[in-house]
Amino acid sequence: MPRRPEIVARLASRTKPSTHLSTAPSPDPPPPSHPPSPTNTTPPTASPRPVYKIKASILLSRPPMLTRDLTPFEKSYFLYQKRLNERLAMPFSRYFYYQQGTPGDVAWKRSIRERLTPARDIGVYNAYAKEGWNDEVLVGAKESEPEVQVEALLRDAEVEGVKGEEGEEVKKLEVERPMPRVTEADRVGDRKSLDRLLQRTLYLVVREGEGGRWWFPNDLLVGKESLHTAAERIIVQTGGVNMNTWVVGNIPLGYHVHNYDRVAAKTKDDPDSIHGEKTFFMKGRIMAGQANLTDNKLGLTDFQWLAKEEIQKTLTLRDYNAVKNVLAER
């Protein structure tokens, strides 16, 4: 039986392949508005690190030789403690130490009449009298001053000499007095002497060239020498061999970076070779001797032994700020 034409057409429409979204052809991309720029294939290069000269410097110091002066509060406190001890101590039995009628007994009686107490450096005070409780130093009193106490001890230590001819007074044999805390170098202002400012730490400061800056002894490292070895060499090349010194440790106290002026630092061979100096400070002590710059090899013309506040007035502000935190306050 022949098929009808409409049935054939309906079957043909069912077998027609369908178009899906996943298989749909993608449209062509639009042409670029600008041509692509060429890619830079050169690898990045690191900028050269700055080069510095390495120097070693020695902070050669003389430590304090004396204790510091007492404050007014400390003077009053120590005198109060001495008087309090007189109140708490047992009474002094003079007959146990001095036989009656002997010269020692006579000297003891005379001393008690003068100061009213066995103690020799607390002034006129009787711990067993009605005013024994009043042992604090009064305002304006001089008993707490070390100079007054030293004089009292010296007077008590003086002994009577042999009586002279008839009519002559009895002479006392003077005892040796202690050395003064203020020396001759302090009075004349000799800054090259180590016998000055005995209560302070002094540092060796040198002048670089004629009219140059004041600075601590320093020099470039030679070869592979360490900072410790360089510091020992600098001491000898600066002040000679007549100093008994000691370089303390192998680690520097601090360092200072000095950048050159880029215009002044240029050279013909390599204008950007050296950017500045790095100076490392080593600690040193002088036990004996004195600096002598006669045959120094570092071009130094003068030296001084200065305390911290004197160094502040001598060095430039930049140099002093580099070392102020490693200098001793006393």
Short mmCIF file of C-alpha atoms in Angstrom, two decimals:
data_model
loop_
_atom_site.label_atom_id
_atom_site.label_comp_id
_atom_site.label_asym_id
_atom_site.label_seq_id
_atom_site.Cartn_x
_atom_site.Cartn_y
_atom_site.Cartn_z
CA MET A 1 0.00 0.00 0.00
CA PRO A 2 1.63 3.28 -0.98
CA ARG A 3 2.27 5.81 1.82
CA ARG A 4 0.60 9.10 1.86
CA PRO A 5 2.73 12.14 1.12
CA GLU A 6 1.85 13.88 4.45
CA ILE A 7 2.95 10.88 6.45
CA VAL A 8 6.31 10.78 4.68
CA ALA A 9 6.85 14.46 5.36
CA ARG A 10 6.01 14.00 9.10
CA LEU A 11 8.47 11.12 9.44
CA ALA A 12 11.19 13.08 7.73
CA SER A 13 10.78 15.98 10.18
CA ARG A 14 11.20 13.63 13.18
CA THR A 15 14.50 12.20 11.92
CA LYS A 16 16.08 15.67 11.26
CA PRO A 17 19.17 16.14 13.55
CA SER A 18 18.68 18.70 16.37
CA THR A 19 21.21 21.35 17.25
CA HIS A 20 22.32 21.52 20.99
CA LEU A 21 23.96 24.45 22.86
CA SER A 22 27.02 22.43 23.80
CA THR A 23 27.77 21.60 20.23
CA ALA A 24 26.94 24.96 18.77
CA PRO A 25 29.86 26.57 16.93
CA SER A 26 31.47 29.50 18.87
CA PRO A 27 31.52 32.83 17.18
CA ASP A 28 34.85 34.18 15.95
CA PRO A 29 36.58 36.59 18.41
CA PRO A 30 36.59 40.24 17.44
CA PRO A 31 39.84 41.55 16.04
CA PRO A 32 42.04 43.35 18.61
CA SER A 33 41.83 47.09 18.59
CA HIS A 34 45.62 47.48 19.26
CA PRO A 35 48.48 45.20 18.26
CA PRO A 36 50.10 43.33 21.27
CA SER A 37 53.23 44.90 22.69
CA PRO A 38 56.43 42.87 22.60
CA THR A 39 57.23 41.02 25.89
CA ASN A 40 60.43 42.02 27.83
CA THR A 41 62.45 38.85 28.27
CA THR A 42 65.50 40.48 29.99
CA PRO A 43 65.97 39.01 33.54
CA PRO A 44 66.03 41.58 36.42
CA THR A 45 69.47 42.43 37.80
CA ALA A 46 70.12 43.20 41.52
CA SER A 47 71.45 46.67 42.35
CA PRO A 48 75.07 46.66 43.61
CA ARG A 49 75.46 46.68 47.41
CA PRO A 50 77.27 49.69 48.88
CA VAL A 51 80.88 49.10 49.85
CA TYR A 52 82.26 50.51 53.13
CA LYS A 53 85.70 50.75 54.64
CA ILE A 54 85.93 48.74 57.88
CA LYS A 55 87.72 50.45 60.76
CA ALA A 56 88.52 49.51 64.34
CA SER A 57 88.61 52.10 67.11
CA ILE A 58 89.73 51.76 70.71
CA LEU A 59 87.92 53.44 73.62
CA LEU A 60 90.94 53.43 75.93
CA SER A 61 89.84 54.48 79.42
CA ARG A 62 91.22 55.00 82.90
CA PRO A 63 88.65 53.85 85.50
CA PRO A 64 87.77 55.96 88.57
CA MET A 65 90.45 55.91 91.26
CA LEU A 66 88.26 57.24 94.09
CA THR A 67 84.70 56.81 95.24
CA ARG A 68 82.36 59.62 94.34
CA ASP A 69 81.47 62.45 96.72
CA LEU A 70 78.55 61.78 99.03
CA THR A 71 75.28 63.63 98.65
CA PRO A 72 74.04 65.77 101.59
CA PHE A 73 71.45 63.11 102.42
CA GLU A 74 74.09 60.35 102.48
CA LYS A 75 76.35 62.40 104.75
CA SER A 76 73.52 62.99 107.23
CA TYR A 77 72.48 59.34 107.10
CA PHE A 78 75.94 57.98 107.88
CA LEU A 79 76.41 60.41 110.78
CA TYR A 80 73.02 59.40 112.18
CA GLN A 81 74.01 55.73 112.01
CA LYS A 82 77.25 56.40 113.90
CA ARG A 83 75.46 58.30 116.66
CA LEU A 84 72.79 55.63 116.88
CA ASN A 85 75.53 53.04 117.35
CA GLU A 86 76.88 55.07 120.29
CA ARG A 87 73.45 54.97 121.93
CA LEU A 88 73.07 51.21 121.48
CA ALA A 89 76.62 50.20 122.41
CA MET A 90 77.69 49.30 125.94
CA PRO A 91 79.49 52.04 127.93
CA PHE A 92 83.25 52.16 127.43
CA SER A 93 85.24 50.81 130.39
CA ARG A 94 88.38 52.90 130.34
CA TYR A 95 90.03 51.15 133.30
CA PHE A 96 90.04 47.93 131.29
CA TYR A 97 92.22 49.60 128.64
CA TYR A 98 94.07 52.33 130.57
CA GLN A 99 95.67 52.07 133.95
CA GLN A 100 94.86 55.01 136.20
CA GLY A 101 97.44 57.75 136.10
CA THR A 102 99.19 56.59 132.93
CA PRO A 103 99.69 58.91 129.92
CA GLY A 104 97.02 56.96 128.05
CA ASP A 105 94.56 57.59 130.86
CA VAL A 106 95.37 61.30 130.85
CA ALA A 107 94.91 61.54 127.09
CA TRP A 108 91.60 59.68 127.36
CA LYS A 109 90.26 62.09 129.98
CA ARG A 110 91.26 65.07 127.86
CA SER A 111 89.52 63.63 124.76
CA ILE A 112 86.31 62.86 126.67
CA ARG A 113 86.16 66.42 127.98
CA GLU A 114 86.42 67.73 124.41
CA ARG A 115 83.95 65.48 122.54
CA LEU A 116 81.88 63.79 125.32
CA THR A 117 81.94 60.42 123.49
CA PRO A 118 84.44 57.63 122.78
CA ALA A 119 83.73 57.97 119.04
CA ARG A 120 86.16 60.33 117.35
CA ASP A 121 84.25 61.42 114.22
CA ILE A 122 80.67 62.19 115.27
CA GLY A 123 81.15 65.60 116.85
CA VAL A 124 80.30 66.64 120.39
CA TYR A 125 77.66 64.13 121.48
CA ASN A 126 76.88 62.20 124.67
CA ALA A 127 74.72 59.16 124.06
CA TYR A 128 73.93 58.75 127.79
CA ALA A 129 72.97 62.33 128.58
CA LYS A 130 69.46 63.75 128.68
CA GLU A 131 69.87 64.91 125.07
CA GLY A 132 71.12 61.55 123.87
CA TRP A 133 67.99 61.06 121.79
CA ASN A 134 68.84 64.14 119.74
CA ASP A 135 71.28 62.34 117.46
CA GLU A 136 70.18 63.74 114.09
CA VAL A 137 72.40 66.27 112.34
CA LEU A 138 71.08 69.81 112.50
CA VAL A 139 70.64 72.13 109.54
CA GLY A 140 73.93 73.85 108.72
CA ALA A 141 75.99 71.57 110.96
CA LYS A 142 79.43 70.54 109.69
CA GLU A 143 79.83 67.29 111.64
CA SER A 144 78.61 65.25 108.65
CA GLU A 145 81.21 66.67 106.25
CA PRO A 146 84.02 64.20 105.47
CA GLU A 147 86.64 66.95 105.74
CA VAL A 148 85.56 67.76 109.31
CA GLN A 149 85.60 64.09 110.28
CA VAL A 150 89.09 63.63 108.83
CA GLU A 151 90.40 66.60 110.83
CA ALA A 152 88.85 65.18 114.00
CA LEU A 153 90.53 61.82 113.41
CA LEU A 154 93.89 63.50 112.77
CA ARG A 155 93.70 65.57 115.95
CA ASP A 156 92.91 62.46 117.95
CA ALA A 157 95.78 60.55 116.36
CA GLU A 158 98.37 63.19 117.30
CA VAL A 159 100.52 62.21 120.26
CA GLU A 160 102.41 64.44 122.65
CA GLY A 161 106.14 64.67 122.21
CA VAL A 162 108.82 64.97 124.81
CA LYS A 163 108.76 68.19 126.84
CA GLY A 164 111.40 70.66 125.86
CA GLU A 165 113.40 72.95 128.05
CA GLU A 166 111.84 74.78 130.95
CA GLY A 167 109.18 77.23 129.76
CA GLU A 168 108.58 75.56 126.40
CA GLU A 169 105.19 74.19 125.46
CA VAL A 170 104.62 70.53 124.79
CA LYS A 171 104.83 69.83 121.07
CA LYS A 172 102.60 67.30 119.34
CA LEU A 173 103.91 64.89 116.77
CA GLU A 174 101.85 65.32 113.63
CA VAL A 175 100.62 62.27 111.75
CA GLU A 176 100.69 61.81 107.99
CA ARG A 177 97.68 63.39 106.35
CA PRO A 178 95.72 61.63 103.58
CA MET A 179 96.23 62.73 100.00
CA PRO A 180 93.74 65.34 98.74
CA ARG A 181 90.94 64.32 96.41
CA VAL A 182 91.72 67.31 94.15
CA THR A 183 95.13 66.98 92.48
CA GLU A 184 97.56 69.50 91.03
CA ALA A 185 96.45 68.54 87.52
CA ASP A 186 92.88 69.50 88.48
CA ARG A 187 93.98 72.89 89.75
CA VAL A 188 96.01 73.79 86.64
CA GLY A 189 93.62 72.16 84.15
CA ASP A 190 96.14 69.71 82.65
CA ARG A 191 94.02 67.54 80.32
CA LYS A 192 96.98 65.39 79.29
CA SER A 193 97.50 64.08 82.81
CA LEU A 194 95.95 60.89 84.13
CA ASP A 195 96.10 62.31 87.67
CA ARG A 196 92.93 64.36 87.25
CA LEU A 197 89.24 63.82 87.88
CA LEU A 198 90.02 60.82 90.06
CA GLN A 199 86.31 60.19 90.60
CA ARG A 200 85.55 59.91 86.87
CA THR A 201 86.35 57.67 83.91
CA LEU A 202 88.75 59.30 81.45
CA TYR A 203 89.00 58.41 77.73
CA LEU A 204 91.89 58.93 75.33
CA VAL A 205 90.91 61.35 72.53
CA VAL A 206 93.36 62.28 69.74
CA ARG A 207 93.51 64.96 67.05
CA GLU A 208 93.78 63.75 63.47
CA GLY A 209 96.35 65.89 61.64
CA GLU A 210 97.03 69.58 62.07
CA GLY A 211 93.79 71.26 63.01
CA GLY A 212 91.82 68.08 62.29
CA ARG A 213 88.90 66.69 64.22
CA TRP A 214 89.12 65.16 67.68
CA TRP A 215 88.25 61.47 67.65
CA PHE A 216 89.19 58.18 69.25
CA PRO A 217 92.25 56.30 67.94
CA ASN A 218 91.21 54.28 64.88
CA ASP A 219 92.57 52.68 61.72
CA LEU A 220 91.54 50.40 58.85
CA LEU A 221 91.68 46.65 59.33
CA VAL A 222 94.79 45.11 57.76
CA GLY A 223 94.29 41.83 55.95
CA LYS A 224 92.30 39.31 57.96
CA GLU A 225 93.08 40.69 61.42
CA SER A 226 90.28 40.68 63.98
CA LEU A 227 88.90 43.71 65.78
CA HIS A 228 90.71 42.68 68.96
CA THR A 229 94.07 42.40 67.19
CA ALA A 230 93.50 45.66 65.34
CA ALA A 231 92.71 47.45 68.62
CA GLU A 232 95.97 46.25 70.17
CA ARG A 233 97.91 47.41 67.11
CA ILE A 234 96.21 50.82 67.14
CA ILE A 235 97.15 51.38 70.79
CA VAL A 236 100.83 50.77 70.05
CA GLN A 237 100.83 52.83 66.84
CA THR A 238 99.05 55.67 68.64
CA GLY A 239 100.66 56.05 72.06
CA GLY A 240 103.77 53.90 71.85
CA VAL A 241 104.81 50.89 73.93
CA ASN A 242 105.08 52.65 77.30
CA MET A 243 101.45 51.98 78.20
CA ASN A 244 100.27 48.93 80.10
CA THR A 245 96.88 48.35 78.48
CA TRP A 246 94.24 45.66 78.18
CA VAL A 247 91.72 45.22 75.35
CA VAL A 248 88.56 43.85 76.95
CA GLY A 249 86.87 41.07 74.97
CA ASN A 250 86.42 40.39 71.27
CA ILE A 251 82.99 41.95 70.76
CA PRO A 252 82.72 45.69 70.02
CA LEU A 253 80.75 48.03 72.26
CA GLY A 254 79.08 49.69 69.28
CA TYR A 255 79.64 50.97 65.76
CA HIS A 256 79.35 54.16 63.75
CA VAL A 257 78.46 54.48 60.04
CA HIS A 258 79.80 57.52 58.20
CA ASN A 259 78.56 58.00 54.62
CA TYR A 260 80.79 60.01 52.28
CA ASP A 261 79.61 62.96 50.27
CA ARG A 262 78.91 61.35 46.87
CA VAL A 263 80.42 64.28 44.95
CA ALA A 264 83.58 64.39 47.04
CA ALA A 265 83.96 60.60 47.11
CA LYS A 266 84.18 60.08 43.32
CA THR A 267 87.45 58.81 41.88
CA LYS A 268 88.80 58.33 38.39
CA ASP A 269 88.91 54.52 38.52
CA ASP A 270 85.56 53.74 40.15
CA PRO A 271 83.46 56.76 41.20
CA ASP A 272 80.95 54.64 43.13
CA SER A 273 83.32 52.13 44.79
CA ILE A 274 83.37 53.38 48.41
CA HIS A 275 80.20 54.70 50.08
CA GLY A 276 81.63 55.45 53.53
CA GLU A 277 83.20 54.03 56.68
CA LYS A 278 81.99 51.64 59.37
CA THR A 279 83.87 52.04 62.64
CA PHE A 280 83.61 49.40 65.40
CA PHE A 281 84.53 50.51 68.94
CA MET A 282 86.48 48.17 71.22
CA LYS A 283 86.83 48.63 74.98
CA GLY A 284 90.27 49.06 76.53
CA ARG A 285 91.80 49.87 79.92
CA ILE A 286 95.08 51.56 80.82
CA MET A 287 96.70 50.40 84.05
CA ALA A 288 99.99 52.30 83.92
CA GLY A 289 102.07 54.53 81.64
CA GLN A 290 101.17 57.47 79.46
CA ALA A 291 100.51 58.12 75.78
CA ASN A 292 103.38 59.44 73.65
CA LEU A 293 102.59 60.59 70.11
CA THR A 294 106.18 61.30 69.11
CA ASP A 295 106.55 58.28 66.82
CA ASN A 296 102.90 57.57 66.10
CA LYS A 297 102.10 56.12 62.66
CA LEU A 298 98.56 57.43 62.27
CA GLY A 299 99.28 61.11 61.68
CA LEU A 300 98.09 62.24 65.12
CA THR A 301 99.20 65.59 66.53
CA ASP A 302 97.68 65.90 70.01
CA PHE A 303 95.84 63.94 72.70
CA GLN A 304 93.71 64.50 75.80
CA TRP A 305 92.22 62.42 78.62
CA LEU A 306 88.62 63.55 78.91
CA ALA A 307 85.48 62.69 80.87
CA LYS A 308 82.13 62.18 79.14
CA GLU A 309 80.87 65.76 79.43
CA GLU A 310 84.24 67.06 78.20
CA ILE A 311 84.06 64.72 75.22
CA GLN A 312 80.64 66.14 74.37
CA LYS A 313 82.15 69.64 74.14
CA THR A 314 85.18 68.47 72.12
CA LEU A 315 83.67 66.15 69.49
CA THR A 316 81.25 67.15 66.78
CA LEU A 317 77.58 66.53 67.47
CA ARG A 318 77.39 63.65 64.97
CA ASP A 319 80.46 61.92 66.38
CA TYR A 320 79.33 62.33 69.97
CA ASN A 321 75.87 60.91 69.25
CA ALA A 322 77.55 57.80 67.85
CA VAL A 323 79.38 56.99 71.12
CA LYS A 324 77.47 58.69 73.94
CA ASN A 325 75.59 55.53 74.90
CA VAL A 326 78.76 53.47 75.39
CA LEU A 327 80.63 56.03 77.53
CA ALA A 328 80.54 55.69 81.31
CA GLU A 329 78.57 58.31 83.22
CA ARG A 330 81.09 58.31 86.07
#
